[in-house]
CSV table of C-alpha atoms in Angstrom, one decimal:
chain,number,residue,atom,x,y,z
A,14,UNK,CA,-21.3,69.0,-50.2
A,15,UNK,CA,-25.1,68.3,-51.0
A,16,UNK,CA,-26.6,64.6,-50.9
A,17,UNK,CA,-29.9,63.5,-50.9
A,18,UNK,CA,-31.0,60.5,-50.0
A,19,UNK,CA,-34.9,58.9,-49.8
A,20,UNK,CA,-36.2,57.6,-46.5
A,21,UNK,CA,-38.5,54.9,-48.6
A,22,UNK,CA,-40.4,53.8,-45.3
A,23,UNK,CA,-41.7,56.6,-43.8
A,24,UNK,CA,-41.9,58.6,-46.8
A,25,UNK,CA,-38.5,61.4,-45.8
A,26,UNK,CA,-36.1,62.4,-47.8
A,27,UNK,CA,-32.4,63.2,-46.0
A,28,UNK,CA,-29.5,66.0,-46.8
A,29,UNK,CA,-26.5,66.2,-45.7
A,30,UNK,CA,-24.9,69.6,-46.0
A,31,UNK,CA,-21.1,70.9,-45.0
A,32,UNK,CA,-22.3,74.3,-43.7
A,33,UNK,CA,-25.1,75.7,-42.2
A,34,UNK,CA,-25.5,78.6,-44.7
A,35,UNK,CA,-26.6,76.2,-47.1
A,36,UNK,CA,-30.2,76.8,-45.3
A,37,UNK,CA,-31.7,79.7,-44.4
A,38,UNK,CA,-31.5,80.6,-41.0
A,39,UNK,CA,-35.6,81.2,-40.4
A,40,UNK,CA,-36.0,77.6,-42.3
A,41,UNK,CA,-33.4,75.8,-39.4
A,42,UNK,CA,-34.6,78.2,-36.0
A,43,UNK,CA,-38.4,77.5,-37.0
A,44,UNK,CA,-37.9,73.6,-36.0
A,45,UNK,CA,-34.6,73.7,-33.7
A,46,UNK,CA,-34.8,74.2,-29.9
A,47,UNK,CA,-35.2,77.7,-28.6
A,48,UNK,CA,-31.2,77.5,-27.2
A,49,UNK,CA,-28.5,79.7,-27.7
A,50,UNK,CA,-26.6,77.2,-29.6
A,51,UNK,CA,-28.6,77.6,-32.6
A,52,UNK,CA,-27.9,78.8,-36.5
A,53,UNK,CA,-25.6,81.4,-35.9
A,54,UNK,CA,-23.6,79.2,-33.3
A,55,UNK,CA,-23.1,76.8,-35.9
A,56,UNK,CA,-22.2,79.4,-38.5
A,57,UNK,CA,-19.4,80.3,-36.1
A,58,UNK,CA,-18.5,76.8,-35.8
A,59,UNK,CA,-18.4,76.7,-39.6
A,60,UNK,CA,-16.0,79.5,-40.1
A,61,UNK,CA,-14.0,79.0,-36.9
A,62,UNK,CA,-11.8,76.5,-38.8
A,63,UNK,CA,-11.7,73.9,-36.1
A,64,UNK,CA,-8.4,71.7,-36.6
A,65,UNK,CA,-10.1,68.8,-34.6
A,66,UNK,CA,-13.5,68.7,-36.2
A,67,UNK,CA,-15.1,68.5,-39.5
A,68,UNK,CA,-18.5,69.6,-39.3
A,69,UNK,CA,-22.0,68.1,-41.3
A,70,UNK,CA,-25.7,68.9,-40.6
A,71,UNK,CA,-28.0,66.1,-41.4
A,72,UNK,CA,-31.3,67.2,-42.3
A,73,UNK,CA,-35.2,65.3,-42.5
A,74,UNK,CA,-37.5,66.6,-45.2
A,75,UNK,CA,-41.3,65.0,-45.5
A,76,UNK,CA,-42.0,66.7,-49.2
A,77,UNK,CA,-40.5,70.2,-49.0
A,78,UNK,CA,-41.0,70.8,-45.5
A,79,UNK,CA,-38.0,70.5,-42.8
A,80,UNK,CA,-39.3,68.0,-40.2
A,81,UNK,CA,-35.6,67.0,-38.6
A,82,UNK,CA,-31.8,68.6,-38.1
A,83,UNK,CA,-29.5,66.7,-36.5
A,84,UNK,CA,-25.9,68.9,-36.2
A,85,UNK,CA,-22.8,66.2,-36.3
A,86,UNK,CA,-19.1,66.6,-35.8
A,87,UNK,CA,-16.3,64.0,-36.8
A,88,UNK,CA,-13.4,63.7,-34.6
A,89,UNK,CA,-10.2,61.1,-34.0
A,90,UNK,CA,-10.7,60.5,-30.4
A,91,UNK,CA,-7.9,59.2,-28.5
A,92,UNK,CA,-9.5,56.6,-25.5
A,93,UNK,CA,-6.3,57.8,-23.5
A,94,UNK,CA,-7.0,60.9,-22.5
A,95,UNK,CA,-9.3,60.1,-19.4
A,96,UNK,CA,-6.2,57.8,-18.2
A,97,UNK,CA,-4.2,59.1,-15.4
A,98,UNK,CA,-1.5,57.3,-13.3
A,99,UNK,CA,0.2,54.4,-13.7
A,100,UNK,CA,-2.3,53.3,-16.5
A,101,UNK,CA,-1.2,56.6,-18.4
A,102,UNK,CA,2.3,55.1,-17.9
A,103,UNK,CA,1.0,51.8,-19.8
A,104,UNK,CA,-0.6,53.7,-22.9
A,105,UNK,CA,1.8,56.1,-23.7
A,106,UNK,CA,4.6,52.6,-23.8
A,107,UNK,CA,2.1,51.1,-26.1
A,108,UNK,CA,1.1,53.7,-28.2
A,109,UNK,CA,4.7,54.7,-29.3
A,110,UNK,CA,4.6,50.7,-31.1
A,111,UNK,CA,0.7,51.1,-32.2
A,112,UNK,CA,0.7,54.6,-32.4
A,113,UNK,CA,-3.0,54.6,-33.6
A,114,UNK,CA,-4.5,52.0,-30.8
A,115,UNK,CA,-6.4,54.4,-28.8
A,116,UNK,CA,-7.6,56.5,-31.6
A,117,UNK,CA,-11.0,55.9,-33.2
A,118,UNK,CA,-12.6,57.8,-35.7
A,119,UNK,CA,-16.1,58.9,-34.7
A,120,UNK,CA,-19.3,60.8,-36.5
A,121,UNK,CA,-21.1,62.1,-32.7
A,122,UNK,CA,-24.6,63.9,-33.2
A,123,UNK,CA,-24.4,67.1,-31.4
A,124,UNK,CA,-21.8,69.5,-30.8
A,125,UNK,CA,-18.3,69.3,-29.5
A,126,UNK,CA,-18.7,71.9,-26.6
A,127,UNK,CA,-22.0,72.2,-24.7
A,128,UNK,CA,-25.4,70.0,-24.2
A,129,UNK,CA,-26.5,67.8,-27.5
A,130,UNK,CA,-29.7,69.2,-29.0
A,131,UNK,CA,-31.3,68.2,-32.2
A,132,UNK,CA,-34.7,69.5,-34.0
A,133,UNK,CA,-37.6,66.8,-35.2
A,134,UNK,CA,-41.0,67.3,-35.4
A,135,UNK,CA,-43.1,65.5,-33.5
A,136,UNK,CA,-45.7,64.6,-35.8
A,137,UNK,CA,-43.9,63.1,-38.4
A,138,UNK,CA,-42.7,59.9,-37.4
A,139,UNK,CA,-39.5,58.0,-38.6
A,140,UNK,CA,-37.5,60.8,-38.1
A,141,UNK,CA,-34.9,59.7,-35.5
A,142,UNK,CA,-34.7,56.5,-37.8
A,143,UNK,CA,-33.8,59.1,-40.9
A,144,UNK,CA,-31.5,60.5,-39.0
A,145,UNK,CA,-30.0,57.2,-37.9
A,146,UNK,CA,-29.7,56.0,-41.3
A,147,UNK,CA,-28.2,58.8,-43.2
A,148,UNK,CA,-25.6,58.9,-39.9
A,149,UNK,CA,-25.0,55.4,-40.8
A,150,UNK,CA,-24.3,56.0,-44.8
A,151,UNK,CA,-22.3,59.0,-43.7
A,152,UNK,CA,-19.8,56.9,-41.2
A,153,UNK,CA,-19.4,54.1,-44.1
A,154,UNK,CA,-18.5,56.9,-46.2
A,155,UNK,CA,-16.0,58.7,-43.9
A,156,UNK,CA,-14.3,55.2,-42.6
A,157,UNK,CA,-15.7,56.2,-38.8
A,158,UNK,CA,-16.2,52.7,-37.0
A,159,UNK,CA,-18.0,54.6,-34.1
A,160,UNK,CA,-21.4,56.6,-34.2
A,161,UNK,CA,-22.7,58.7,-31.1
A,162,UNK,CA,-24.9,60.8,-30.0
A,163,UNK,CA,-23.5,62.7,-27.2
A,164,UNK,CA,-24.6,64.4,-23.9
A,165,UNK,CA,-28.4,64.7,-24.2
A,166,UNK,CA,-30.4,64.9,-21.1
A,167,UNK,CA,-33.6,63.4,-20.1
A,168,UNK,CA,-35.6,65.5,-21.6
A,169,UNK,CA,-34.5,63.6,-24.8
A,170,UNK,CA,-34.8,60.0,-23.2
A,171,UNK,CA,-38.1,59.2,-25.0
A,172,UNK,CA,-36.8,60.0,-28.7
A,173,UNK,CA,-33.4,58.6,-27.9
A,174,UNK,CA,-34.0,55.0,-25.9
A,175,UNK,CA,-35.2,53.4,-28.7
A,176,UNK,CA,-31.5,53.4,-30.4
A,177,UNK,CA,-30.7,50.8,-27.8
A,178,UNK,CA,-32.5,48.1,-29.8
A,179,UNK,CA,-30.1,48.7,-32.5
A,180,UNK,CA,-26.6,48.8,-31.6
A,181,UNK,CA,-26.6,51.2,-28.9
A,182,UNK,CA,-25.1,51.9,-25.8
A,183,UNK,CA,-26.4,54.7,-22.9
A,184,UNK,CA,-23.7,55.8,-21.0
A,185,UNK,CA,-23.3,58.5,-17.9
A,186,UNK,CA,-21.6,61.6,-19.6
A,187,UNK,CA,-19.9,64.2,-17.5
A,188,UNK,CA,-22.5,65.8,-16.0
A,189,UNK,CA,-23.2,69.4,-16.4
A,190,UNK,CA,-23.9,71.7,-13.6
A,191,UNK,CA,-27.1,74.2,-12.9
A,192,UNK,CA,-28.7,76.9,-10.5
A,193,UNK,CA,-31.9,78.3,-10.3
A,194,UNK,CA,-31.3,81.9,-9.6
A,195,UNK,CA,-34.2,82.1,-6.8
A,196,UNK,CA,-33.0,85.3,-4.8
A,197,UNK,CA,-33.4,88.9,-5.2
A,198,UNK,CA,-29.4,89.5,-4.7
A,199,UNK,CA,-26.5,87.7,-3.7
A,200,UNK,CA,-26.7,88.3,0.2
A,201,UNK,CA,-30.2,86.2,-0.1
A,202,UNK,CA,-28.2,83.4,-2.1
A,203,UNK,CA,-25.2,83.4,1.0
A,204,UNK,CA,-27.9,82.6,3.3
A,205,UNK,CA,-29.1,79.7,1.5
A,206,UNK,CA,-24.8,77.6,1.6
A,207,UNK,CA,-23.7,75.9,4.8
A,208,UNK,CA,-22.5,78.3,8.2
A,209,UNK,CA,-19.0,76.5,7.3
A,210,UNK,CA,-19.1,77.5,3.5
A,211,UNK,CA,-20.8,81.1,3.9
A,212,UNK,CA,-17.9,81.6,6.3
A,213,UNK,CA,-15.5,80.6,4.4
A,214,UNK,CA,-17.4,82.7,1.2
A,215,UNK,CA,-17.1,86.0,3.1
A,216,UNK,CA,-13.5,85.5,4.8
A,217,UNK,CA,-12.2,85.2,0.5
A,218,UNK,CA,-14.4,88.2,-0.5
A,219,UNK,CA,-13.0,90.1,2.4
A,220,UNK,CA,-9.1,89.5,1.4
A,221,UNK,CA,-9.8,89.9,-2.2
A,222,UNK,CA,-11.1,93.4,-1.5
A,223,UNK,CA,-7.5,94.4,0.0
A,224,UNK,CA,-6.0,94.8,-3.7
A,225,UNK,CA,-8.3,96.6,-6.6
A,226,UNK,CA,-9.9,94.3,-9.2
A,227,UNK,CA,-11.2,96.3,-11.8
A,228,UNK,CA,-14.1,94.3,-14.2
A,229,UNK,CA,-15.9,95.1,-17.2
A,230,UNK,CA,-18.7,93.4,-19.4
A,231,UNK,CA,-18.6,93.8,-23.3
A,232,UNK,CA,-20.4,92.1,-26.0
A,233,UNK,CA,-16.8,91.7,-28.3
A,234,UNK,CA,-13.2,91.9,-27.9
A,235,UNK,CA,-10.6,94.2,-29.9
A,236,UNK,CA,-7.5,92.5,-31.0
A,237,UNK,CA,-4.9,93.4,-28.0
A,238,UNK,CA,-7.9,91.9,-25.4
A,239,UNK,CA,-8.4,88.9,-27.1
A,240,UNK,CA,-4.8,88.2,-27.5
A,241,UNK,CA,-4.8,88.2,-23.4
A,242,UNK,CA,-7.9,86.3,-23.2
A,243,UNK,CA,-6.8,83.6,-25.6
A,244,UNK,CA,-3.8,83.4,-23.8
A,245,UNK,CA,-5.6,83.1,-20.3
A,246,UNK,CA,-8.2,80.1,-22.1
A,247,UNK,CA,-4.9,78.1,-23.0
A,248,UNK,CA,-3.8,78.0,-20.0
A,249,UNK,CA,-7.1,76.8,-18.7
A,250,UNK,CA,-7.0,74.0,-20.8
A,251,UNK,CA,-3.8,73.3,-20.3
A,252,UNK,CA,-4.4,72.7,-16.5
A,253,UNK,CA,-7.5,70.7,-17.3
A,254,UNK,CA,-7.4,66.7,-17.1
A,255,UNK,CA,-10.7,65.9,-18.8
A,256,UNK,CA,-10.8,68.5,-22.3
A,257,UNK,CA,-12.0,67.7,-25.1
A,258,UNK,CA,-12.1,70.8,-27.8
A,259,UNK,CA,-9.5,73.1,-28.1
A,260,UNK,CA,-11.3,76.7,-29.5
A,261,UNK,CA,-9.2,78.8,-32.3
A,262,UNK,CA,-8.6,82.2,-31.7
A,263,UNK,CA,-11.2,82.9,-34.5
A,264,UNK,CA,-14.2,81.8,-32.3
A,265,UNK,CA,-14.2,84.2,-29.8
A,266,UNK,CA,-13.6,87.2,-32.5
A,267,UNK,CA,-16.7,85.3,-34.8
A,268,UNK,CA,-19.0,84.7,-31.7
A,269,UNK,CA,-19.4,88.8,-31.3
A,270,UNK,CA,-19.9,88.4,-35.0
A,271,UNK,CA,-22.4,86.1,-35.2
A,272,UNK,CA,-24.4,86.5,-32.1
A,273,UNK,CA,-23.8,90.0,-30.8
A,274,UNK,CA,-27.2,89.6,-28.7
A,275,UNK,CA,-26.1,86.7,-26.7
A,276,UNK,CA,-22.2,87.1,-26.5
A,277,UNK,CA,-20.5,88.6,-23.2
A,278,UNK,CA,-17.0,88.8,-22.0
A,279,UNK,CA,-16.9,89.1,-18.5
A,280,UNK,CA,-13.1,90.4,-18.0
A,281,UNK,CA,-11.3,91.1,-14.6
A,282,UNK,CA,-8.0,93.1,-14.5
A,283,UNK,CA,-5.3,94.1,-11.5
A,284,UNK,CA,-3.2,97.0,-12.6
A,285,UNK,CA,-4.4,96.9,-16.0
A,286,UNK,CA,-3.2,93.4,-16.7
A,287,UNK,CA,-6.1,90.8,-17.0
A,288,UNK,CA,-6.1,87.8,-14.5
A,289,UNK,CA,-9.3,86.3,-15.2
A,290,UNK,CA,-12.1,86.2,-18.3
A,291,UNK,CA,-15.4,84.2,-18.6
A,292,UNK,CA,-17.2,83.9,-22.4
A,293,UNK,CA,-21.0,83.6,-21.9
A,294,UNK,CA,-23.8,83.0,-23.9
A,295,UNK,CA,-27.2,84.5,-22.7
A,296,UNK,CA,-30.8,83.6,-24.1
A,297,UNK,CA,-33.8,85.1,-22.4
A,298,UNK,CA,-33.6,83.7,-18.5
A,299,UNK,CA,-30.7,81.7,-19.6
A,300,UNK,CA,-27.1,82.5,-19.1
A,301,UNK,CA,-24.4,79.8,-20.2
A,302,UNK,CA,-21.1,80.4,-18.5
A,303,UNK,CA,-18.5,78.5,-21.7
A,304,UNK,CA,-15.3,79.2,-21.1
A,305,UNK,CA,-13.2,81.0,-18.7
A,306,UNK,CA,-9.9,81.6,-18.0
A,307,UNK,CA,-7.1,82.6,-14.9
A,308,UNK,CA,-3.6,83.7,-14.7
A,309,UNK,CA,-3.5,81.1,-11.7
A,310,UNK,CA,-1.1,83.0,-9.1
A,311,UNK,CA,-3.7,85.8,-8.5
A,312,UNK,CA,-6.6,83.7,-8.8
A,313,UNK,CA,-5.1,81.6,-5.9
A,314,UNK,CA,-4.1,84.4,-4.4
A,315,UNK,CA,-7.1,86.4,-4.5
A,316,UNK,CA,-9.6,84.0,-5.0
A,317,UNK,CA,-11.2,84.8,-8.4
A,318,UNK,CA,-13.1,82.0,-9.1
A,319,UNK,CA,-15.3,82.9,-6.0
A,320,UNK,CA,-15.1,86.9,-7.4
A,321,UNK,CA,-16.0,85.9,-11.0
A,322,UNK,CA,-18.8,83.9,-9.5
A,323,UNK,CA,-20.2,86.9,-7.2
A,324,UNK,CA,-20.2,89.1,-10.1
A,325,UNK,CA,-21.6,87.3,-12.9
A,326,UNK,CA,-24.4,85.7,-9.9
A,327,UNK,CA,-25.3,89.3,-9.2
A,328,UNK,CA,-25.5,90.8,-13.0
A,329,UNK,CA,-27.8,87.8,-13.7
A,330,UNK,CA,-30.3,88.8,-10.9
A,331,UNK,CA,-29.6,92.5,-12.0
A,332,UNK,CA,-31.0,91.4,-15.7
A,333,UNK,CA,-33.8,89.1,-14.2
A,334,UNK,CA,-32.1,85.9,-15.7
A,335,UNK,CA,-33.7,82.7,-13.8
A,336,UNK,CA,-31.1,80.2,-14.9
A,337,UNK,CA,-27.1,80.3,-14.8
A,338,UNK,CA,-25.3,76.9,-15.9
A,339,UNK,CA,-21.5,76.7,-15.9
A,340,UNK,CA,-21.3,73.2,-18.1
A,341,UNK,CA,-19.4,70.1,-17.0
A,342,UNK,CA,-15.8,69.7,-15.1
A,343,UNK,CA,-14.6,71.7,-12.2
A,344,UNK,CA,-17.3,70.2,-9.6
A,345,UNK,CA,-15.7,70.5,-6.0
A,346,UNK,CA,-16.5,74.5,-6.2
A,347,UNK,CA,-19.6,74.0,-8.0
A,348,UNK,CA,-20.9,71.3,-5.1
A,349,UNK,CA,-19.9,74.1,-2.8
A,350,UNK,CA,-21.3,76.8,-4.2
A,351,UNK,CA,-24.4,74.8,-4.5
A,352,UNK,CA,-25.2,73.8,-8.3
A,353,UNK,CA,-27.2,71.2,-9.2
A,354,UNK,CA,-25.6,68.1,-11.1
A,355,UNK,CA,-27.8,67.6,-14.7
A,356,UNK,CA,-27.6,64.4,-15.9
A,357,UNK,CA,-26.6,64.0,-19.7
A,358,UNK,CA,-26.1,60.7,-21.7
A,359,UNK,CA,-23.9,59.2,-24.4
A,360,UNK,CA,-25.1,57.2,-27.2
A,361,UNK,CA,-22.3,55.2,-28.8
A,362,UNK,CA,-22.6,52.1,-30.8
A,363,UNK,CA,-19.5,50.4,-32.8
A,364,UNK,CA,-21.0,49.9,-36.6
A,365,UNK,CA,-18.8,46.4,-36.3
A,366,UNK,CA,-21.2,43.9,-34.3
A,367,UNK,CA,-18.1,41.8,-33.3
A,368,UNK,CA,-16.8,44.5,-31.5
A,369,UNK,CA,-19.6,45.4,-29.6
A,370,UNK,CA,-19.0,43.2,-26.3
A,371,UNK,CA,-15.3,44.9,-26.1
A,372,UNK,CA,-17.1,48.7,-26.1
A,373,UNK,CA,-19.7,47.9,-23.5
A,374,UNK,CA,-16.7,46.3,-21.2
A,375,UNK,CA,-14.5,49.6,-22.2
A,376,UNK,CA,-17.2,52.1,-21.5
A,377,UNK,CA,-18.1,50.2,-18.1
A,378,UNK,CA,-13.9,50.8,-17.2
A,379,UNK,CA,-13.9,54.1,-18.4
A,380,UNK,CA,-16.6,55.9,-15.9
A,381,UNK,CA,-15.9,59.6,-16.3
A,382,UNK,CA,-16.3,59.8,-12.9
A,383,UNK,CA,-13.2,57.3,-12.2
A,384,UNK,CA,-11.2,59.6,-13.1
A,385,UNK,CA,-13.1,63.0,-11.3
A,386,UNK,CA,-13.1,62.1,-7.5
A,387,UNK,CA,-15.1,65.3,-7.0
A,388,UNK,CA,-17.8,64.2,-9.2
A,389,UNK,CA,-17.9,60.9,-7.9
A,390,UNK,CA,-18.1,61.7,-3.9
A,391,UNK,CA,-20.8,64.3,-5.4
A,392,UNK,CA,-23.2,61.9,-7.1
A,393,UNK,CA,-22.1,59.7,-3.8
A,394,UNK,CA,-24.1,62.1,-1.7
A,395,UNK,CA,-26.6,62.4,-3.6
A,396,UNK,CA,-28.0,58.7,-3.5
């Protein structure tokens, strides 16, 4: 799918294209962040066959030169599945008369999994507008009432703020969790946590080392492996209140594909049968921890999550990488362990004026940190 589109006012012209191979990779990496969610991330997206998303790439041209690329997503969204309790209760009763209430179609700028980023050159003003506009034409197109631009951080408030003159609403997302890796090895970092948390730290590591753990880094997967660690990620989501994306199979085999470089599989095993994985991404001092995955009676047993986390900590100071994020989720570890919490926003605007008032009242209910009492006694302590 190729349509073009002039930008009269500022003198762009806009494309929307289905997959990223219908631009050269040098042409989209010469203008988009230096992260490792870049070309061949979204090629792997492409051919991942996704059942939840449908995947377009909006791109800014002034003449022939790329001067914008905005990556969106599609996606039926149920509002439900940040409800817990008693409320739960109350939508699943409703939904089974209005069995399409809580879902809404949206087109969101960014990516499902991960931190939003989008390329435009500074210079060349009216971009963001472009962008807006051809978003716009494309949600009209699709029948997607709502339009978003999700989870960038502050480093994008400048670009983004002015979409709250038009329609938009800025909203907390889920926050995603950092640590500068200042310490020449993992004994260094133990000093730096509470007396009552390094204790505890060393009195796991100690019983964990009373049964063999055998672990092993590679850059891809053969078939019997990922069957096990596919297996180990579906259980993960399984146990988690708060998903969003559900991965095929096909991504972790493509990722190796795609991005041998920057792809590792961190993989644990006790008597040959593997209790624990982590899928990272690495670019230059940067190491993003995606996914991961337990067989939970050993992990609680053994304490994995604090073993995973020793070992990947002490490969990244091995390789001299500065900065280890392990996304959003999961906070009451990653308070203890001492991450930092990293802001990111939500966009959202409702193309329907009349039904703005109802979104901002919605979104002001549905605080994701409502439903996270971790991340809301940590953000607590911060203030």
């Amino acid at each position: 799918m190729k349509i073009s589109r002039k930008f009269k006012k500022r003198h762009l012209r806009t494309r929307v294209i289905r997959k990223i191979e219908d631009i050269s990779p040098e042409e989209f990496n010469k203008i988009f962040p230096h992260v490792p969610e870049r070309y061949h991330f979204f090629k792997t997206l492409d051919e991942s066959k996704f059942d939840q998303f449908s995947f377009y790439y909006i791109l800014v041209y002034s003449h022939k030169q790329l001067v914008g690329a905005a990556p969106c997503f599609t996606v039926d969204y149920s509002l439900d599945t940040s409800i817990n309790g008693p409320l739960r209760k109350f939508t699943n009763t409703i939904k089974k008369v209005f069995p399409n209430l809580f879902s809404i179609k949206a087109l969101v700028c960014g990516i499902p999994m991960g931190q939003g980023q989008m390329a435009i050159v500074q210079s060349y003003s009216g971009v963001l507008q472009a962008i807006e506009a051809r978003m716009e034409a494309l949600a009209r197109k699709i029948h997607a009432p709502i339009l978003a631009f999700k989870d960038f951080d502050k480093s994008y408030d400048t670009l983004l703020n002015p979409l709250l003159q038009n329609g938009f609403l800025k909203i907390d997302s889920l926050p995603m969790t950092r640590m500068n890796l200042n310490f020449s090895d993992f004994e260094e970092y133990l000093t730096t946590l509470g007396p009552s948390s390094r204790y505890d730290y060393r009195r796991k590591l100690k019983k964990s080392s009373k049964i063999k753990i055998e672990s092993n880094i590679v850059d891809a997967l053969d078939e019997e492996t990922l069957n096990e660690v596919y297996s180990l990620y579906l259980q993960a989501v399984e146990t988690h209140d708060l998903g969003f994306e559900i991965v095929p199979k096909e991504f972790f085999r493509l990722i190796s594909k795609n991005m041998p470089r920057e792809t590792k599989f961190f993989l644990w095993r006790i008597n040959g049968k593997l209790v624990a994985f982590a899928f990272c991404l690495v670019s230059e001092n940067l190491m993003l921890d995606y996914y991961l995955g337990f067989d939970y009676t050993p992990n609680q047993t053994y304490h994995l999550y604090f073993i995973r986390f020793k070992e990947m900590m002490s490969w990244c100071l091995s390789e001299g990488i500065k900065t280890y994020e392990m996304g959003a989720t999961g906070y009451e570890p990653k308070r203890r362990l001492k991450f930092n919490l990293v802001p990111v926003y939500l966009y959202v605007k409702v193309r329907h004026k009349i039904m703005r008032p109802g979104l901002k009242c919605l979104c002001a209910l549905l605080k994701f940190e409502n439903f996270d009492p971790a991340l809301k006694r940590w953000k607590k302590s911060q203030k």
